[in-house]
Amino acid sequence: QVQLDESGGGLVQAGGSLRLSCAASGRTFSGYCMGWFRQAPGKERENVAVICWSDGSTLYADSVKGRFTISGDNAKGTVYLQMSSLKPEDTAVYYCAATLPKTGWDRASWGQGTQVTVSS
């Protein structure tokens, strides 16, 4: 059974930085894509950043390009989200997810989330 555990959330002032971590266990993740999603109150879940281990490709939401960086270690099953130049609109619960490309995010494994709050 796949388990994903996020950590690193917290309260930060606008312009500050945070690093989120996700530890995945329960299987090997080669060939998987792992991503960070976020959901703010009253809003739909948003795909923030994705990394696919098969080729190391990454993908970012336009709203975070140039400010957030996704990275990780496939062998260790860890993925990170380095967030810089944070804005109040980045406030949300951030979730880590893992899926096979052919499966899609609707059938992904999900962590429980970590709260990120950016004060103005």
C-alpha positions as YAML, in Angstrom:
chain: A
units: angstrom
residues:
- id: 1
  name: GLN
  ca: [0.00, 0.00, 0.00]
- id: 2
  name: VAL
  ca: [1.38, 3.36, -1.02]
- id: 3
  name: GLN
  ca: [1.73, 5.92, 1.75]
- id: 4
  name: LEU
  ca: [2.65, 9.54, 1.27]
- id: 5
  name: ASP
  ca: [3.60, 11.82, 4.18]
- id: 6
  name: GLU
  ca: [3.98, 15.55, 3.68]
- id: 7
  name: SER
  ca: [5.83, 17.91, 5.98]
- id: 8
  name: GLY
  ca: [7.29, 21.39, 5.98]
- id: 9
  name: GLY
  ca: [4.20, 23.55, 5.92]
- id: 10
  name: GLY
  ca: [3.76, 26.52, 8.18]
- id: 11
  name: LEU
  ca: [3.22, 30.24, 8.46]
- id: 12
  name: VAL
  ca: [5.47, 32.57, 6.48]
- id: 13
  name: GLN
  ca: [5.41, 36.22, 5.53]
- id: 14
  name: ALA
  ca: [4.91, 37.28, 1.94]
- id: 15
  name: GLY
  ca: [8.19, 37.15, 0.07]
- id: 16
  name: GLY
  ca: [9.47, 34.32, 2.22]
- id: 17
  name: SER
  ca: [10.31, 30.72, 1.43]
- id: 18
  name: LEU
  ca: [9.27, 27.26, 2.51]
- id: 19
  name: ARG
  ca: [10.35, 23.78, 1.53]
- id: 20
  name: LEU
  ca: [7.78, 21.01, 1.51]
- id: 21
  name: SER
  ca: [8.82, 17.39, 1.70]
- id: 22
  name: CYS
  ca: [6.95, 14.23, 0.77]
- id: 23
  name: ALA
  ca: [8.12, 10.80, 1.83]
- id: 24
  name: ALA
  ca: [6.59, 7.98, -0.18]
- id: 25
  name: SER
  ca: [6.67, 4.33, 0.83]
- id: 26
  name: GLY
  ca: [5.03, 1.04, 0.02]
- id: 27
  name: ARG
  ca: [6.56, 0.37, -3.37]
- id: 28
  name: THR
  ca: [9.20, 1.54, -5.80]
- id: 29
  name: PHE
  ca: [8.32, 4.64, -7.74]
- id: 30
  name: SER
  ca: [10.35, 4.34, -10.88]
- id: 31
  name: GLY
  ca: [8.07, 5.11, -13.78]
- id: 32
  name: TYR
  ca: [5.75, 7.11, -11.57]
- id: 33
  name: CYS
  ca: [4.90, 10.78, -11.69]
- id: 34
  name: MET
  ca: [4.76, 12.61, -8.39]
- id: 35
  name: GLY
  ca: [3.12, 15.93, -7.93]
- id: 36
  name: TRP
  ca: [2.18, 18.69, -5.57]
- id: 37
  name: PHE
  ca: [-1.37, 19.96, -5.53]
- id: 38
  name: ARG
  ca: [-3.00, 22.62, -3.43]
- id: 39
  name: GLN
  ca: [-6.49, 23.54, -2.39]
- id: 40
  name: ALA
  ca: [-7.52, 26.82, -0.86]
- id: 41
  name: PRO
  ca: [-10.85, 27.26, 0.96]
- id: 42
  name: GLY
  ca: [-13.70, 27.54, -1.51]
- id: 43
  name: LYS
  ca: [-11.50, 26.74, -4.47]
- id: 44
  name: GLU
  ca: [-10.86, 23.66, -6.57]
- id: 45
  name: ARG
  ca: [-7.76, 21.59, -6.20]
- id: 46
  name: GLU
  ca: [-4.93, 22.97, -8.33]
- id: 47
  name: ASN
  ca: [-2.01, 21.07, -9.83]
- id: 48
  name: VAL
  ca: [1.07, 23.04, -8.75]
- id: 49
  name: ALA
  ca: [4.03, 20.99, -9.96]
- id: 50
  name: VAL
  ca: [4.77, 17.53, -11.29]
- id: 51
  name: ILE
  ca: [7.90, 15.48, -11.79]
- id: 52
  name: CYS
  ca: [7.99, 12.22, -13.73]
- id: 53
  name: TRP
  ca: [10.78, 9.86, -12.87]
- id: 54
  name: SER
  ca: [10.91, 8.10, -16.25]
- id: 55
  name: ASP
  ca: [12.61, 11.10, -17.87]
- id: 56
  name: GLY
  ca: [12.93, 13.64, -15.08]
- id: 57
  name: SER
  ca: [10.51, 15.99, -16.77]
- id: 58
  name: THR
  ca: [8.79, 18.66, -14.73]
- id: 59
  name: LEU
  ca: [5.66, 20.73, -15.18]
- id: 60
  name: TYR
  ca: [4.50, 23.81, -13.32]
- id: 61
  name: ALA
  ca: [1.33, 25.79, -13.02]
- id: 62
  name: ASP
  ca: [1.69, 29.23, -14.57]
- id: 63
  name: SER
  ca: [0.96, 30.80, -11.21]
- id: 64
  name: VAL
  ca: [4.12, 29.34, -9.65]
- id: 65
  name: LYS
  ca: [6.59, 29.27, -12.54]
- id: 66
  name: GLY
  ca: [9.87, 30.88, -11.59]
- id: 67
  name: ARG
  ca: [9.02, 30.75, -7.87]
- id: 68
  name: PHE
  ca: [8.55, 27.06, -7.09]
- id: 69
  name: THR
  ca: [10.87, 24.16, -7.86]
- id: 70
  name: ILE
  ca: [10.01, 20.46, -7.65]
- id: 71
  name: SER
  ca: [12.77, 17.94, -7.10]
- id: 72
  name: GLY
  ca: [13.32, 14.63, -5.45]
- id: 73
  name: ASP
  ca: [15.05, 11.33, -5.18]
- id: 74
  name: ASN
  ca: [13.40, 8.46, -7.00]
- id: 75
  name: ALA
  ca: [15.41, 5.82, -5.16]
- id: 76
  name: LYS
  ca: [14.36, 7.19, -1.78]
- id: 77
  name: GLY
  ca: [10.82, 7.92, -2.79]
- id: 78
  name: THR
  ca: [11.04, 11.55, -1.74]
- id: 79
  name: VAL
  ca: [9.86, 14.65, -3.51]
- id: 80
  name: TYR
  ca: [10.31, 18.27, -2.48]
- id: 81
  name: LEU
  ca: [8.70, 21.55, -3.35]
- id: 82
  name: GLN
  ca: [10.91, 24.58, -2.81]
- id: 83
  name: MET
  ca: [8.69, 27.63, -2.66]
- id: 84
  name: SER
  ca: [10.14, 31.12, -2.88]
- id: 85
  name: SER
  ca: [8.73, 34.63, -3.21]
- id: 86
  name: LEU
  ca: [5.58, 33.39, -1.55]
- id: 87
  name: LYS
  ca: [2.40, 35.35, -1.95]
- id: 88
  name: PRO
  ca: [-0.78, 35.42, 0.17]
- id: 89
  name: GLU
  ca: [-2.58, 33.70, -2.71]
- id: 90
  name: ASP
  ca: [-0.28, 30.69, -2.24]
- id: 91
  name: THR
  ca: [-2.09, 29.99, 1.02]
- id: 92
  name: ALA
  ca: [-3.62, 26.52, 0.80]
- id: 93
  name: VAL
  ca: [-3.37, 22.94, 1.95]
- id: 94
  name: TYR
  ca: [-0.65, 21.32, -0.13]
- id: 95
  name: TYR
  ca: [-0.94, 17.64, -1.05]
- id: 96
  name: CYS
  ca: [1.58, 15.21, -2.42]
- id: 97
  name: ALA
  ca: [0.39, 12.61, -4.91]
- id: 98
  name: ALA
  ca: [1.84, 9.75, -6.91]
- id: 99
  name: THR
  ca: [0.48, 8.00, -9.97]
- id: 100
  name: LEU
  ca: [1.46, 6.13, -13.08]
- id: 101
  name: PRO
  ca: [1.20, 8.30, -16.19]
- id: 102
  name: LYS
  ca: [-1.35, 5.95, -17.76]
- id: 103
  name: THR
  ca: [-3.50, 5.98, -14.61]
- id: 104
  name: GLY
  ca: [-3.97, 9.69, -14.15]
- id: 105
  name: TRP
  ca: [-4.32, 11.87, -11.06]
- id: 106
  name: ASP
  ca: [-7.92, 10.89, -10.36]
- id: 107
  name: ARG
  ca: [-6.66, 7.47, -9.30]
- id: 108
  name: ALA
  ca: [-3.48, 8.68, -7.63]
- id: 109
  name: SER
  ca: [-2.32, 7.93, -4.11]
- id: 110
  name: TRP
  ca: [-2.54, 11.01, -1.89]
- id: 111
  name: GLY
  ca: [-1.03, 12.30, 1.28]
- id: 112
  name: GLN
  ca: [-3.02, 13.98, 4.03]
- id: 113
  name: GLY
  ca: [-1.76, 17.45, 3.22]
- id: 114
  name: THR
  ca: [0.19, 20.18, 4.94]
- id: 115
  name: GLN
  ca: [-1.04, 23.72, 5.54]
- id: 116
  name: VAL
  ca: [0.85, 26.65, 4.06]
- id: 117
  name: THR
  ca: [-0.20, 30.10, 5.19]
- id: 118
  name: VAL
  ca: [1.35, 33.24, 3.71]
- id: 119
  name: SER
  ca: [0.65, 36.45, 5.57]
- id: 120
  name: SER
  ca: [0.67, 39.84, 3.88]
...
